[in-house]
mmCIF file of C-alpha atoms in Angstrom:
data_model
loop_
_atom_site.group_PDB
_atom_site.id
_atom_site.type_symbol
_atom_site.label_atom_id
_atom_site.label_comp_id
_atom_site.label_asym_id
_atom_site.label_seq_id
_atom_site.Cartn_x
_atom_site.Cartn_y
_atom_site.Cartn_z
ATOM 1 C CA UNK M 1 55.830 -48.493 59.301
ATOM 2 C CA UNK M 2 59.613 -48.340 59.639
ATOM 3 C CA UNK M 3 60.515 -48.978 63.296
ATOM 4 C CA UNK M 4 64.007 -49.861 64.506
ATOM 5 C CA UNK M 5 62.810 -51.023 67.924
ATOM 6 C CA UNK M 6 62.797 -54.635 68.990
ATOM 7 C CA UNK M 7 59.736 -56.624 67.979
ATOM 8 C CA UNK M 8 58.208 -57.921 71.195
ATOM 9 C CA UNK M 9 55.152 -59.560 69.575
ATOM 10 C CA UNK M 10 55.378 -61.233 66.161
ATOM 11 C CA UNK M 11 52.229 -62.724 64.636
ATOM 12 C CA UNK M 12 52.211 -64.253 61.185
ATOM 13 C CA UNK M 13 49.229 -65.847 59.431
ATOM 14 C CA UNK M 14 47.472 -66.702 62.711
ATOM 15 C CA UNK M 15 44.350 -68.820 62.310
ATOM 16 C CA UNK M 16 42.097 -70.030 65.120
ATOM 17 C CA UNK M 17 39.203 -72.340 64.345
ATOM 18 C CA UNK M 18 36.467 -73.749 66.547
ATOM 19 C CA UNK M 19 35.076 -76.566 64.429
ATOM 20 C CA UNK M 20 34.142 -74.954 61.116
ATOM 21 C CA UNK M 21 34.081 -71.450 62.602
ATOM 22 C CA UNK M 22 37.146 -69.233 62.058
ATOM 23 C CA UNK M 23 37.482 -66.814 64.971
ATOM 24 C CA UNK M 24 40.807 -65.456 63.702
ATOM 25 C CA UNK M 25 41.479 -65.339 59.973
ATOM 26 C CA UNK M 26 45.143 -65.094 58.949
ATOM 27 C CA UNK M 27 46.205 -62.325 61.335
ATOM 28 C CA UNK M 28 49.644 -60.800 60.719
ATOM 29 C CA UNK M 29 51.083 -57.939 62.779
ATOM 30 C CA UNK M 30 54.058 -56.914 64.946
ATOM 31 C CA UNK M 31 54.211 -54.932 68.191
ATOM 32 C CA UNK M 32 57.355 -53.160 69.394
ATOM 33 C CA UNK M 33 59.040 -52.863 72.768
ATOM 34 C CA UNK M 34 57.670 -49.915 74.730
ATOM 35 C CA UNK M 35 54.746 -49.421 72.357
ATOM 36 C CA UNK M 36 51.170 -48.749 73.465
ATOM 37 C CA UNK M 37 49.215 -50.885 71.022
ATOM 38 C CA UNK M 38 45.421 -50.685 70.813
ATOM 39 C CA UNK M 39 43.526 -53.822 69.806
ATOM 40 C CA UNK M 40 40.018 -52.751 68.841
ATOM 41 C CA UNK M 41 36.893 -54.464 67.617
ATOM 42 C CA UNK M 42 33.234 -54.963 68.410
ATOM 43 C CA UNK M 43 32.056 -57.905 70.503
ATOM 44 C CA UNK M 44 32.565 -61.074 68.479
ATOM 45 C CA UNK M 45 35.262 -59.555 66.254
ATOM 46 C CA UNK M 46 37.843 -62.086 67.459
ATOM 47 C CA UNK M 47 40.104 -59.869 69.556
ATOM 48 C CA UNK M 48 39.617 -61.767 72.835
ATOM 49 C CA UNK M 49 40.426 -65.065 71.097
ATOM 50 C CA UNK M 50 43.632 -63.570 69.703
ATOM 51 C CA UNK M 51 44.610 -62.083 73.062
ATOM 52 C CA UNK M 52 44.209 -65.470 74.775
ATOM 53 C CA UNK M 53 46.598 -66.984 72.231
ATOM 54 C CA UNK M 54 49.148 -64.209 72.806
ATOM 55 C CA UNK M 55 48.945 -64.825 76.568
ATOM 56 C CA UNK M 56 49.566 -68.563 76.180
ATOM 57 C CA UNK M 57 46.050 -69.449 77.305
ATOM 58 C CA UNK M 58 45.003 -70.946 73.972
ATOM 59 C CA UNK M 59 46.833 -72.517 71.034
ATOM 60 C CA UNK M 60 46.501 -71.320 67.450
ATOM 61 C CA UNK M 61 45.144 -73.698 64.837
ATOM 62 C CA UNK M 62 47.934 -72.591 62.508
ATOM 63 C CA UNK M 63 50.380 -69.767 62.013
ATOM 64 C CA UNK M 64 53.357 -68.403 63.934
ATOM 65 C CA UNK M 65 53.105 -66.431 67.195
ATOM 66 C CA UNK M 66 56.092 -65.208 69.220
ATOM 67 C CA UNK M 67 55.792 -63.162 72.405
ATOM 68 C CA UNK M 68 58.980 -61.785 73.995
ATOM 69 C CA UNK M 69 60.930 -64.124 71.740
ATOM 70 C CA UNK M 70 59.036 -67.212 72.915
ATOM 71 C CA UNK M 71 57.088 -69.491 70.568
ATOM 72 C CA UNK M 72 53.583 -69.455 72.076
ATOM 73 C CA UNK M 73 52.573 -72.754 70.492
ATOM 74 C CA UNK M 74 55.578 -74.645 71.861
ATOM 75 C CA UNK M 75 56.196 -72.922 75.195
ATOM 76 C CA UNK M 76 52.986 -71.326 76.518
ATOM 77 C CA UNK M 77 54.105 -71.544 80.160
ATOM 78 C CA UNK M 78 57.304 -69.631 79.379
ATOM 79 C CA UNK M 79 55.206 -66.873 77.805
ATOM 80 C CA UNK M 80 53.140 -66.464 80.971
ATOM 81 C CA UNK M 81 56.281 -65.621 82.964
ATOM 82 C CA UNK M 82 57.157 -62.766 80.601
ATOM 83 C CA UNK M 83 53.795 -60.998 80.644
ATOM 84 C CA UNK M 84 51.358 -59.296 82.989
ATOM 85 C CA UNK M 85 47.610 -59.562 82.474
ATOM 86 C CA UNK M 86 44.666 -57.545 83.736
ATOM 87 C CA UNK M 87 41.147 -58.719 82.997
ATOM 88 C CA UNK M 88 38.163 -56.480 82.358
ATOM 89 C CA UNK M 89 36.330 -58.408 85.085
ATOM 90 C CA UNK M 90 38.949 -57.475 87.689
ATOM 91 C CA UNK M 91 41.725 -59.898 88.473
ATOM 92 C CA UNK M 92 42.466 -59.457 92.172
ATOM 93 C CA UNK M 93 40.917 -61.300 95.120
ATOM 94 C CA UNK M 94 38.286 -59.364 97.066
ATOM 95 C CA UNK M 95 38.676 -61.599 100.134
ATOM 96 C CA UNK M 96 42.384 -60.784 100.459
ATOM 97 C CA UNK M 97 43.938 -57.555 101.676
ATOM 98 C CA UNK M 98 45.883 -55.247 99.403
ATOM 99 C CA UNK M 99 49.188 -56.565 100.769
ATOM 100 C CA UNK M 100 48.066 -60.192 100.473
ATOM 101 C CA UNK M 101 47.171 -59.702 96.805
ATOM 102 C CA UNK M 102 50.644 -58.362 96.086
ATOM 103 C CA UNK M 103 52.194 -61.239 98.036
ATOM 104 C CA UNK M 104 50.101 -63.871 96.259
ATOM 105 C CA UNK M 105 50.760 -62.637 92.727
ATOM 106 C CA UNK M 106 54.406 -61.902 93.438
ATOM 107 C CA UNK M 107 54.758 -65.539 94.496
ATOM 108 C CA UNK M 108 52.932 -66.731 91.377
ATOM 109 C CA UNK M 109 55.422 -64.784 89.256
ATOM 110 C CA UNK M 110 58.358 -66.295 91.162
ATOM 111 C CA UNK M 111 59.541 -63.267 93.146
ATOM 112 C CA UNK M 112 61.310 -63.696 96.495
ATOM 113 C CA UNK M 113 59.873 -62.402 99.755
ATOM 114 C CA UNK M 114 62.178 -59.378 99.950
ATOM 115 C CA UNK M 115 61.486 -58.302 96.361
ATOM 116 C CA UNK M 116 57.727 -58.670 96.872
ATOM 117 C CA UNK M 117 57.943 -56.422 99.932
ATOM 118 C CA UNK M 118 60.016 -53.837 98.044
ATOM 119 C CA UNK M 119 57.721 -53.821 95.022
ATOM 120 C CA UNK M 120 54.587 -53.641 97.210
ATOM 121 C CA UNK M 121 55.983 -50.649 99.078
ATOM 122 C CA UNK M 122 56.959 -48.985 95.783
ATOM 123 C CA UNK M 123 53.460 -49.264 94.297
ATOM 124 C CA UNK M 124 51.623 -48.283 97.470
ATOM 125 C CA UNK M 125 53.815 -45.178 97.783
ATOM 126 C CA UNK M 126 53.239 -44.384 94.119
ATOM 127 C CA UNK M 127 49.451 -44.665 94.512
ATOM 128 C CA UNK M 128 49.434 -42.793 97.848
ATOM 129 C CA UNK M 129 47.865 -45.869 99.475
ATOM 130 C CA UNK M 130 50.378 -46.396 102.298
ATOM 131 C CA UNK M 131 47.612 -46.786 104.889
ATOM 132 C CA UNK M 132 45.534 -49.262 102.880
ATOM 133 C CA UNK M 133 47.789 -52.336 102.816
ATOM 134 C CA UNK M 134 45.680 -54.215 105.401
ATOM 135 C CA UNK M 135 42.291 -53.330 103.881
ATOM 136 C CA UNK M 136 40.250 -56.006 102.142
ATOM 137 C CA UNK M 137 39.886 -55.415 98.401
ATOM 138 C CA UNK M 138 36.094 -55.558 98.638
ATOM 139 C CA UNK M 139 36.166 -52.337 100.664
ATOM 140 C CA UNK M 140 38.185 -50.346 98.139
ATOM 141 C CA UNK M 141 36.494 -48.256 95.383
ATOM 142 C CA UNK M 142 36.565 -49.639 91.834
ATOM 143 C CA UNK M 143 38.891 -46.974 90.472
ATOM 144 C CA UNK M 144 41.523 -47.732 93.105
ATOM 145 C CA UNK M 145 41.059 -51.459 92.507
ATOM 146 C CA UNK M 146 41.815 -50.997 88.824
ATOM 147 C CA UNK M 147 45.001 -49.074 89.568
ATOM 148 C CA UNK M 148 46.019 -51.742 92.075
ATOM 149 C CA UNK M 149 45.328 -54.460 89.504
ATOM 150 C CA UNK M 150 47.601 -52.709 87.011
ATOM 151 C CA UNK M 151 50.304 -52.428 89.683
ATOM 152 C CA UNK M 152 50.017 -56.112 90.578
ATOM 153 C CA UNK M 153 50.252 -57.031 86.881
ATOM 154 C CA UNK M 154 53.497 -55.023 86.799
ATOM 155 C CA UNK M 155 55.046 -56.419 90.000
ATOM 156 C CA UNK M 156 57.475 -58.759 88.205
ATOM 157 C CA UNK M 157 58.574 -56.140 85.636
ATOM 158 C CA UNK M 158 57.094 -57.966 82.633
ATOM 159 C CA UNK M 159 58.055 -57.316 79.025
ATOM 160 C CA UNK M 160 54.391 -56.873 78.089
ATOM 161 C CA UNK M 161 51.210 -56.030 79.972
ATOM 162 C CA UNK M 162 47.934 -57.148 78.412
ATOM 163 C CA UNK M 163 44.965 -55.022 79.454
ATOM 164 C CA UNK M 164 41.472 -56.215 78.571
ATOM 165 C CA UNK M 165 39.003 -53.282 78.781
ATOM 166 C CA UNK M 166 40.903 -51.892 81.810
ATOM 167 C CA UNK M 167 38.873 -48.698 82.338
ATOM 168 C CA UNK M 168 35.371 -50.091 81.979
ATOM 169 C CA UNK M 169 33.013 -48.630 84.557
ATOM 170 C CA UNK M 170 35.397 -46.112 86.115
ATOM 171 C CA UNK M 171 34.972 -42.346 86.208
ATOM 172 C CA UNK M 172 36.769 -39.998 83.759
ATOM 173 C CA UNK M 173 39.312 -38.788 86.341
ATOM 174 C CA UNK M 174 40.334 -42.348 87.195
ATOM 175 C CA UNK M 175 40.538 -43.177 83.486
ATOM 176 C CA UNK M 176 42.982 -40.307 82.985
ATOM 177 C CA UNK M 177 45.074 -41.419 85.992
ATOM 178 C CA UNK M 178 45.082 -44.980 84.690
ATOM 179 C CA UNK M 179 46.392 -43.838 81.323
ATOM 180 C CA UNK M 180 49.141 -41.884 83.071
ATOM 181 C CA UNK M 181 50.254 -45.215 84.567
ATOM 182 C CA UNK M 182 50.189 -46.782 81.098
ATOM 183 C CA UNK M 183 52.347 -43.987 79.661
ATOM 184 C CA UNK M 184 54.858 -44.352 82.494
ATOM 185 C CA UNK M 185 55.108 -48.110 81.915
ATOM 186 C CA UNK M 186 55.677 -47.492 78.206
ATOM 187 C CA UNK M 187 58.385 -44.912 78.881
ATOM 188 C CA UNK M 188 60.152 -47.512 81.054
ATOM 189 C CA UNK M 189 60.232 -49.961 78.133
ATOM 190 C CA UNK M 190 57.183 -52.082 78.911
ATOM 191 C CA UNK M 191 54.899 -52.825 75.978
ATOM 192 C CA UNK M 192 51.210 -52.235 76.719
ATOM 193 C CA UNK M 193 48.700 -54.190 74.630
ATOM 194 C CA UNK M 194 45.239 -52.838 75.362
ATOM 195 C CA UNK M 195 41.693 -53.534 74.268
ATOM 196 C CA UNK M 196 39.134 -50.811 74.853
ATOM 197 C CA UNK M 197 35.649 -49.885 73.708
ATOM 198 C CA UNK M 198 36.274 -46.188 74.433
ATOM 199 C CA UNK M 199 37.248 -44.806 71.047
ATOM 200 C CA UNK M 200 38.754 -41.671 72.587
ATOM 201 C CA UNK M 201 41.258 -43.984 74.311
ATOM 202 C CA UNK M 202 42.308 -45.314 70.924
ATOM 203 C CA UNK M 203 43.739 -41.834 70.317
ATOM 204 C CA UNK M 204 46.153 -42.397 73.223
ATOM 205 C CA UNK M 205 47.734 -45.447 71.553
ATOM 206 C CA UNK M 206 50.810 -45.248 69.363
ATOM 207 C CA UNK M 207 49.209 -47.635 66.875
ATOM 208 C CA UNK M 208 45.890 -49.438 66.726
ATOM 209 C CA UNK M 209 44.483 -52.403 64.860
ATOM 210 C CA UNK M 210 40.775 -52.698 64.175
ATOM 211 C CA UNK M 211 39.246 -56.159 63.837
ATOM 212 C CA UNK M 212 35.965 -57.134 62.251
ATOM 213 C CA UNK M 213 34.623 -60.629 61.564
ATOM 214 C CA UNK M 214 37.874 -62.256 62.620
ATOM 215 C CA UNK M 215 40.138 -60.146 60.390
ATOM 216 C CA UNK M 216 42.350 -57.111 60.903
ATOM 217 C CA UNK M 217 40.716 -54.493 58.693
ATOM 218 C CA UNK M 218 43.029 -51.587 59.544
ATOM 219 C CA UNK M 219 46.380 -51.118 61.272
ATOM 220 C CA UNK M 220 48.293 -47.887 61.839
ATOM 221 C CA UNK M 221 48.703 -44.728 63.863
ATOM 222 C CA UNK M 222 45.427 -43.025 64.817
ATOM 223 C CA UNK M 223 46.258 -39.951 62.725
ATOM 224 C CA UNK M 224 47.063 -42.097 59.690
ATOM 225 C CA UNK M 225 43.769 -43.965 59.983
ATOM 226 C CA UNK M 226 41.734 -40.772 60.351
ATOM 227 C CA UNK M 227 43.414 -39.350 57.251
ATOM 228 C CA UNK M 228 42.906 -42.586 55.314
ATOM 229 C CA UNK M 229 39.170 -42.652 55.989
ATOM 230 C CA UNK M 230 38.681 -38.888 55.822
ATOM 231 C CA UNK M 231 37.195 -38.532 59.309
ATOM 232 C CA UNK M 232 37.977 -36.459 62.396
ATOM 233 C CA UNK M 233 38.009 -39.058 65.184
ATOM 234 C CA UNK M 234 38.641 -42.748 65.843
ATOM 235 C CA UNK M 235 34.977 -43.428 66.567
ATOM 236 C CA UNK M 236 34.173 -42.564 62.950
ATOM 237 C CA UNK M 237 37.062 -44.741 61.738
ATOM 238 C CA UNK M 238 35.675 -47.612 63.767
ATOM 239 C CA UNK M 239 32.166 -47.085 62.399
ATOM 240 C CA UNK M 240 33.435 -47.032 58.810
ATOM 241 C CA UNK M 241 35.288 -50.319 59.284
ATOM 242 C CA UNK M 242 33.318 -52.367 61.790
ATOM 243 C CA UNK M 243 29.791 -51.320 60.831
ATOM 244 C CA UNK M 244 30.240 -50.276 57.214
ATOM 245 C CA UNK M 245 28.812 -46.821 57.952
ATOM 246 C CA UNK M 246 29.441 -44.237 55.250
#
């Protein structure tokens, strides 16, 4: 793919071993600024291991990994300041209010009090949640929690947001609204790196990679991959690659 945009993630020959087991086998790929990049694979394919390395939470055994121009192996803490992260298991604190979650994470990311207040007000207005700032997270429906979690991950205007199965368990309407937030972030220049097990969501990504047994088996635009494998949807592409279904 010929792309003149800035490379925001650069991975070359990444290997991650646990003893004799290779979780990631010589991964090489780039991701561009403002791109929505899908990172797909069945459980155990190695995608979570790779994502942890990209986020500075784990070190590669060998290979080169740069995120927002930072060498992950040498400066993992610097990487963490340039990214936002949202876990599939929900990353906010249920015992804090909406406003307290924004304040806590804004402080973690090094924002000043005034900027935290401005950013909190911006996101609450955007989500039409102006009257919810003092409500405990445990009392807010899951779909709203997920949208809040995405907003909190964006509070410091990161270069990249990593989303790990962000729409798991939410209803179709909320999924659509969540993807509207992803598109808006992308249009504003933020790279979105997303794992999902919903193959229809893979169609929303600009490019996707599909992992199996620790390797990247396919990488490209959804339309290119469907044409390459002679199928009509990304679910069939995934089945051909990950499960060897003909």
